[in-house]
Backbone as a ProteinNet text record, in pm:
[ID]
protein_1_A
[PRIMARY]
MRRMEMISRLSETRFVNEVDYLVCIDIDMRFADHIGVEILTEQFGTLHPGFYGGKRERFTYERRNQSQAYIPSDEGDFYYAGGFFGGTVLQVSRLTKACHEAMMEDKKNGIEAVWHDESYLNKYFVYHKPTKILSPEYLWDNGMGSPPILKKKRFLAVPKNHAAIRSNDKK
[TERTIARY]
-122	-205.4	-359.3	-327.2	-453.2	-444.4	-364.5	-380.3	-465	-520.6	-587.1	-770.6	-794.2	-903.6	-907	-811.3	-843.1	-870.7	-823	-828.9	-987.9	-1053.6	-1148.3	-1248	-1252.6	-1310.1	-1343	-1224.1	-1223.4	-1266.8	-1267.6	-1324.5	-1448.3	-1522.3	-1684.6	-1772.1	-1652.2	-1714.6	-1697.3	-1571.1	-1500.7	-1469.3	-1412.2	-1316.6	-1446.4	-1541.9	-1650.7	-1704	-1701.5	-1739.8	-1671.9	-1553.6	-1416.1	-1311.4	-1327.4	-1234.5	-1328.9	-1268	-1336.1	-1187.4	-1045.6	-982.1	-914.1	-867.7	-749.5	-663.1	-515.2	-368	-329.7	-267	-267.6	-74.7	-0.4	146.5	184.8	288.8	397.3	476.9	441.9	498.4	679.3	742.1	843.5	927.7	833.3	912	912.5	961.3	1004.6	991.5	908.8	884.7	1020.9	1052.6	1175.9	1156.9	1049	1012	835.3	819.4	646.9	570	431.2	336.3	214	142.6	-4.4	-98.9	-185.2	-339.5	-325	-191.1	-179	-264.8	-184.3	-176.3	-392.5	-479.3	-600.6	-686.8	-779.1	-828.3	-944.6	-1016.6	-1106	-1003.7	-946.8	-880.1	-721.4	-570	-440.2	-392.3	-265.7	-155.5	-41.6	80.7	180.1	275.7	303.6	416.3	541.8	541.9	660.8	813.3	874.7	977.4	1078.2	1061.6	1187.8	1114.4	1012.4	955.7	911.2	1006.7	859.1	984.4	905.6	941.1	965.3	942.6	977.3	868.3	887.6	783.2	688.3	606.7	508.2	562.7	625.9	708.2	787.3	820.9	951.7	819.5	694.5	636.2	604.4	644.4	623	467	373.3	263.2	225.8	120.8	121.2	49.5	92.9	110.7	26.1	-28.7	-54.1	-191.3	-250.5	-390.9	-481.8	-424.4	-557.5	-543.1	-477.8	-492.5	-572.3	-621.1	-725.6	-663	-518.1	-423.7	-365.5	-398.3	-397.7	-388.2	-301.5	-313.1	-239.4	-330.4	-253.3	-146.8	-79.5	55.1	22.5	-87	-120.8	-187.5	-220.6	-271.8	-191.3	-236	-149.5	-104.9	-101.8	-16.1	51.1	64	204.5	197.2	283.8	343.1	295	234.7	189.9	292.9	307.8	349.3	257.6	258.6	182.1	170.7	260.4	322.1	242.9	240.8	151.7	18.6	-71.8	-229.9	-288.6	-449.8	-520.2	-648.7	-729.9	-848.9	-939.9	-1072.2	-1191.1	-1247.4	-1277.6	-1335.1	-1379.4	-1476.5	-1539	-1491.2	-1416.2	-1313.1	-1196	-1151.9	-1030.1	-1129.8	-1222.4	-1327.2	-1295.1	-1368.3	-1413.4	-1296.9	-1164.2	-1039.4	-984.5	-990.7	-933.1	-1030.8	-1159.9	-1253.1	-1196.2	-1204	-1195.8	-1075.8	-955.3	-820.2	-858.6	-896	-862.3	-980.3	-1095.2	-1195.6	-1128.5	-1034.2	-929.7	-812.7	-775.9	-700.5	-708.4	-844.5	-911.3	-936.7	-1001.4	-1028.5	-909.8	-808.4	-701.7	-632.8	-615.3	-569	-704.2	-816.4	-891.7	-832.9	-759.3	-761.8	-592.6	-507.8	-374.2	-272.7	-350.9	-224.2	-189.5	-102.9	-9.6	7.8	-21.9	8.3	160.9	236.9	357.8	436.5	337.4	365.5	274.6	223	107.3	23.3	-6.2	-146.1	-84.3	8.6	91.4	6.5	4.3	-30.2	-210.9	-245.8	-369.6	-411.6	-328.4	-362.3	-343.8	-219.2	-179	-317.3	-392.2	-521.9	-607.5	-635.4	-726.1	-729.3	-646.1	-564.7	-606.1	-574.2	-583.4	-752	-828	-978.7	-1028.4	-1001.1	-1035	-933.6	-908.2	-791.4	-793.8	-677.1	-662.7	-724.3	-748.9	-797.5	-671.8	-541.4	-429	-363.8	-192.6	-99.5	-13.9	77.1	153.8	331.5	371.7	529.3	621.9	713.5	809.5	867.5	858.3	899.2	808.3	712.1	634	679.3	710.5	774.2	912.1	1053.5	1143.9	1194.2	1359.4	1440.2	1569.6	1620.1	1780.4	1832.2	1843.9	1948.7	1911.7	1813.8	1815.9	1890.6	1936.4	2042.5	1949.7	1999.4	1890.6	1922.3	1880.4	1831	1813.3	1840.8	1809.5	1682	1598.8	1437.5	1388.2	1477.1	1395.7	1448.4	1375	1383.6	1359.7	1273.5	1252.8	1245.3	1231.8	1193.3	1153.2	1009.4	898.7	920.1	913.2	883.7	984	1079.4	1160.5	1130.3	1188.6	1207.7	1297.6	1290.3	1384.4	1438.2	1625.8	1663.3	1658.3	1614.7	1599.2	1671.2	1690.5	1763.6	1634.7	1606	1514.5	1485.4	1603.5	1623.4	1611.6	1626.3	1598.5	1452.9	1393.2	1230.7	1226.5	1212.6	1134	1154.1	1258.1	1341	1176.7	1193.6	1114.3	962.3	900.5	789.9	765.9	866.8	814.5	820.1	874.5	835.1	703
1186.2	1108	1113.6	1191	1261.7	1199.9	1086.1	1066.3	973.5	885.7	795.5	886	987	1069.5	1101.2	1183.5	1239.5	1128.2	1008.8	898.5	856.5	853.4	825.5	894.9	1007.2	1174.5	1149.2	1164.6	1151.6	1023.1	933.5	820.5	806	853.1	865.5	979.5	1103.1	1211.8	1233.3	1177.1	1175.4	1065	986.3	878.9	774.4	773.2	679.9	675.1	788.4	849.2	881	815	839.1	718.1	600.4	480.1	394.3	279	154.2	94.1	100.4	113	204.2	216.6	291.3	224.8	288	269.7	342.1	340.6	458.3	374.1	488.3	464.1	575.7	575	649.3	760.4	862.5	972.2	934.2	904.7	899.9	768.6	714	573.3	660.7	484.8	518.9	433.7	432.7	312	242.3	130.3	65.1	-75.7	-102.2	-203.4	-185	-309.3	-265.4	-329.5	-235.7	-281.2	-286.2	-345.7	-369.8	-421	-464.4	-494.8	-594.4	-681.2	-781.6	-754.1	-627.5	-595.1	-585.5	-534	-497.3	-606.7	-603.7	-683.5	-623.5	-682.9	-637	-529.9	-587.5	-531.7	-585.5	-503.5	-569.3	-483	-574.7	-536	-583.7	-526.4	-563	-571	-724.2	-735.5	-660.9	-643.4	-530.6	-626.2	-521.1	-597	-639.2	-543.7	-543.1	-683.5	-752.1	-876.2	-977.8	-1002.2	-1081	-1217.1	-1292.6	-1421.5	-1427.2	-1347.7	-1318	-1388	-1426.2	-1439.7	-1364.3	-1416.6	-1362.9	-1267.3	-1291.2	-1234.8	-1125.7	-1091.7	-994	-917.5	-896.4	-792.7	-687.2	-550.2	-439.4	-420.1	-502.7	-432.5	-352.7	-290.1	-205.1	-290.9	-300.7	-426	-340.7	-224.6	-164.1	-195.9	-237.9	-257.5	-158.9	-25.7	72.8	131.8	104.3	123.4	103.1	146.4	89.2	-15.3	19.9	-36.8	-165.9	-209.7	-293.6	-431.6	-550.9	-655.8	-788.3	-845.1	-950.5	-1028.6	-1057	-1184.6	-1265.4	-1341.1	-1438.8	-1428.7	-1316.4	-1302	-1203.7	-1215.3	-1142.2	-1235.3	-1270.3	-1372	-1254.3	-1204	-1105.5	-979.7	-892.8	-760.6	-668.6	-580.4	-512.5	-359.9	-315.1	-233.9	-81.2	7.8	80.3	196.1	159.6	253.5	237.4	93.6	11.6	-41.5	9.2	-82	-13.4	-87	-80.5	-167	-127.5	-209.6	-128.1	-187.7	-129.3	-20.3	155	255.8	219.2	112.4	78.8	5.5	-46.7	-152.6	-50.9	37.5	143	233	304.3	354.3	289.3	177.2	123.2	116.8	82.5	71.5	196.1	281.4	410	511.1	441.2	536.8	443.8	310.4	212.7	269.4	281.6	306.2	497.8	605.3	705	736	631.2	688.2	621.9	515.7	445.1	504.3	628.9	684.8	833.8	843.3	1010.6	957.7	804.5	773.1	751.9	686.3	715	860.4	960.1	1072.3	1127.3	1100.9	1172.5	1110.4	997.7	915.8	954.3	1057.9	1068.6	961.4	848.3	787.1	736.8	743	745.8	609.4	567.2	407.3	401.9	309.3	315.4	293.2	291.9	300.4	351.8	503.6	544	456.7	516	496.8	306.7	267.2	120.3	56.9	80.9	27.8	4.6	73.6	73.9	-66.1	18.2	-82.2	-216.5	-249.3	-414.3	-407.3	-381.5	-419.3	-431.9	-361.3	-368.9	-500	-525.7	-637.6	-759	-750.9	-900.8	-960.3	-826.2	-902.4	-882.8	-835.4	-784.9	-859.9	-967.4	-1005	-948	-898.9	-875.3	-1004.5	-962.4	-1078	-1099.6	-986.9	-1047.3	-996.9	-1058.9	-1003.9	-1018.5	-859.9	-863	-916.8	-955	-967.8	-804.7	-833.7	-745.6	-687.3	-747	-677	-503.8	-514.2	-414.8	-331.5	-319.5	-226.3	-237.7	-207.4	-266.5	-102.1	-142.9	-96.4	-110.7	-49.9	-82.5	-75.5	-9.3	20.9	-162.4	-241	-348.5	-486.7	-445.4	-517.6	-568.1	-687.3	-771.4	-929.6	-954.1	-1103.3	-1207.6	-1269.9	-1411.6	-1398.6	-1400.1	-1447.2	-1352	-1185.4	-1089.4	-1100.2	-1130.2	-1119.9	-1003.3	-901.5	-761.9	-705	-555.7	-488.4	-354.4	-316.1	-287.6	-132.7	-116.1	-14.5	0.8	115.4	153.6	250.7	239.8	369.7	449.2	616.9	701.9	725.5	717.8	762	887.6	880.7	1015.9	975.5	1119.8	1095.8	1108.7	945.9	923.2	1009.2	1006.2	1091.3	1239.8	1290.9	1488.6	1462.5	1367.5	1377.8	1360.2	1250.8	1240.3	1355.8	1402.6	1503.5	1650.4	1640.1	1783.2	1746.6	1621	1541.1	1625	1608.6	1642.5	1780.6	1904.1	2018.8	2069.1
482	550.1	483.2	418.9	341.8	154.6	140	50.8	-3.8	133.6	121	94	191.7	212.4	13.6	-60.9	-179.2	-246.3	-240.3	-397.1	-383.8	-201.1	-186.7	-246.9	-171.3	-262.6	-416.9	-475.4	-611.8	-676.6	-633.8	-691.6	-700.8	-569.5	-553.3	-645.7	-648.8	-723.1	-838.6	-925	-1058.3	-1151.9	-1081.7	-1129.3	-1157.5	-1097.4	-1097.1	-1197.3	-1276	-1466.5	-1541	-1519.4	-1655.3	-1637	-1527	-1591.2	-1481.7	-1563.7	-1491.4	-1388.4	-1416.9	-1258.8	-1244.1	-1122.4	-1116.1	-1032.1	-1059.5	-1041.9	-944.6	-789.7	-708.4	-693.9	-753.6	-722	-668.1	-561.4	-513.8	-634.1	-574.1	-706.5	-689.3	-616	-642.8	-683	-786.4	-875.1	-1024.5	-1092.7	-1210.3	-1281.5	-1404.4	-1515.6	-1501.2	-1516	-1581.9	-1718.8	-1667.5	-1789.5	-1793.3	-1900.1	-1912.4	-1796	-1767.2	-1713.2	-1810.7	-1777.6	-1873.9	-1806.2	-1890.9	-1818.9	-1746.7	-1722.8	-1639.2	-1473.5	-1444.8	-1309.1	-1286.6	-1421	-1377.9	-1330.6	-1244.8	-1124.1	-1062.2	-980.9	-875.7	-784.6	-737.3	-619.5	-590.5	-653.1	-653.6	-519.3	-481.8	-357.6	-444.7	-379.4	-422.9	-313.4	-322	-190	-196	-56.3	-29.5	-20.6	-116.7	-168	-2.3	63.6	189.8	295.3	275.2	339	290.2	129.8	2.4	78.6	91.4	133.5	272.2	314	477.5	591.5	684.7	775.2	862	874.1	966.4	1078.7	1122.9	1260.9	1205.8	1124.6	1060.5	984.4	977.8	894.5	994.3	981.2	1091.8	1035.1	1065.2	1065.3	1207.4	1254.1	1331.4	1451.8	1568.6	1677.7	1801.5	1836.4	1920.4	1895.7	1955	1952.3	2005.2	2017.8	2062.2	1929.7	1765.4	1669.2	1584.1	1522.1	1405.1	1334	1291.4	1202.6	1268.4	1376.4	1469.9	1360.7	1390.3	1308.2	1416.8	1504.3	1571.1	1499.4	1602	1540.5	1487	1501.5	1457.5	1302.3	1259.1	1142	997	942.9	786.3	711	602.9	522.2	446.8	371.9	329.4	396.6	343.2	374.3	257.6	239.6	110.4	123.4	-14.3	10.3	-23	56.4	20.5	-110.8	-187.9	-307.1	-400.2	-410.9	-549.3	-528.3	-570	-522	-606.8	-646.5	-726.7	-731.8	-841.2	-879.7	-960.3	-928.8	-1010.3	-929.4	-976	-918.5	-767.2	-787.9	-663.1	-542.2	-594.6	-442	-427.9	-490.1	-447.9	-370.9	-457.4	-336.4	-185.1	-161.1	-13.6	10.9	-17.4	35	76.8	12.5	38.9	161.3	152.2	260.7	342.6	372.4	481	562.6	499.2	524.2	568.1	545	572.5	693.5	724.3	830.4	956.8	910.4	1014.2	1056.2	987.6	994.5	1084.8	1053.2	1133.5	1242.2	1322.2	1444.2	1466.9	1435.6	1483.3	1556.1	1426.1	1486.3	1586.6	1579.1	1676.2	1844	1829.3	1994	1991.2	1908.3	1921	1885.3	1785.3	1738.2	1574.9	1593.3	1432.8	1440.7	1309.7	1301.9	1252.7	1225.9	1237.4	1050.5	1029.3	916.5	772.8	884.3	822.4	748.2	585	542.5	467.5	456.3	463.7	551	656	782.3	793.5	742.8	700.1	603.6	484.6	368.6	428.5	503.3	532.4	615.2	718.5	802.1	658.8	581.3	488.1	478.6	360.1	320.7	407.9	482.5	606.4	614.5	581.1	613.4	472.2	369.3	220.4	102.4	121.6	50.5	-124.2	-176.1	-313.3	-425.6	-495.6	-616.8	-668.6	-690.7	-774.3	-668.9	-677.7	-598.4	-668.1	-649.4	-789.8	-704.3	-797	-733.8	-682.8	-627.9	-586.7	-723	-823.4	-987.7	-961.2	-942.1	-983.7	-854.4	-765.5	-731.5	-619.9	-688	-634.8	-609.6	-492	-483.3	-544.6	-607.4	-625.9	-520.3	-437.4	-320.6	-249	-247.4	-224.9	-294.9	-396.8	-475.7	-588	-641.9	-772.1	-739.8	-647.3	-585	-734.4	-756.2	-860.9	-885.5	-781.1	-845.1	-903.5	-864.7	-964	-1102.2	-1199.1	-1365	-1422.8	-1384	-1405.4	-1297.5	-1345.2	-1244	-1339.4	-1263.3	-1310.3	-1299.5	-1206.2	-1136.2	-1047	-1027.3	-927.7	-832.9	-723.2	-613.1	-673.7	-670.6	-697.9	-593.2	-589.6	-468.5	-396	-288.6	-146	-35.8	14.2	154.6	223.7	283.1	382.4	506.8	593.8	685.3	695.2	543.4	538	514.3	474.9	420.6	598.8	652.2	776.9	854.8	874.2	986.3	944.2	786.7	758.4	769.5	812.3	863.7	971.1	1091.3	1198	1232	1155.6	1145.7	1171.7
[MASK]
+++++++++++++++++++++++++++++++++++++++++++++++++++++++++++++++++++++++++++++++++++++++++++++++++++++++++++++++++++++++++++++++++++++++++++++++++++++++++++++++++++++++++++

């Protein structure tokens, strides 16, 4: 829950003086192919491989209207992965600050969004469209196989025991 807060704070206090772009990546990933300047833009999001090509009805957006991450059933074009997004320092700062503030409002009201920070990221992208959308080749999980449409796998999820991780979260 604190990732968005940390990125926002560091964007405003440090990164703004050091870099032009930020790329935010889950730590449990590994590079498998070239990723270069082609991703750099004002703001980018990556299509979630589990929902690529799917219809909006399948997207697991936050549907409880009490949540700040709520997305109505008739809104949203894509489902974005929370594990790979970025852009200019200013845009990433805006995005992460908005997500963090929404999370804190929900926390104050006893609400936790269905997919945590990914839910808030998706809400943000519904109303602040990315200037570039990366395909799932930039964030793939080999456990999903290798569909013919996928020509490259640039960034791969490291296999992990999701059940053990999630049970530890509840302690």
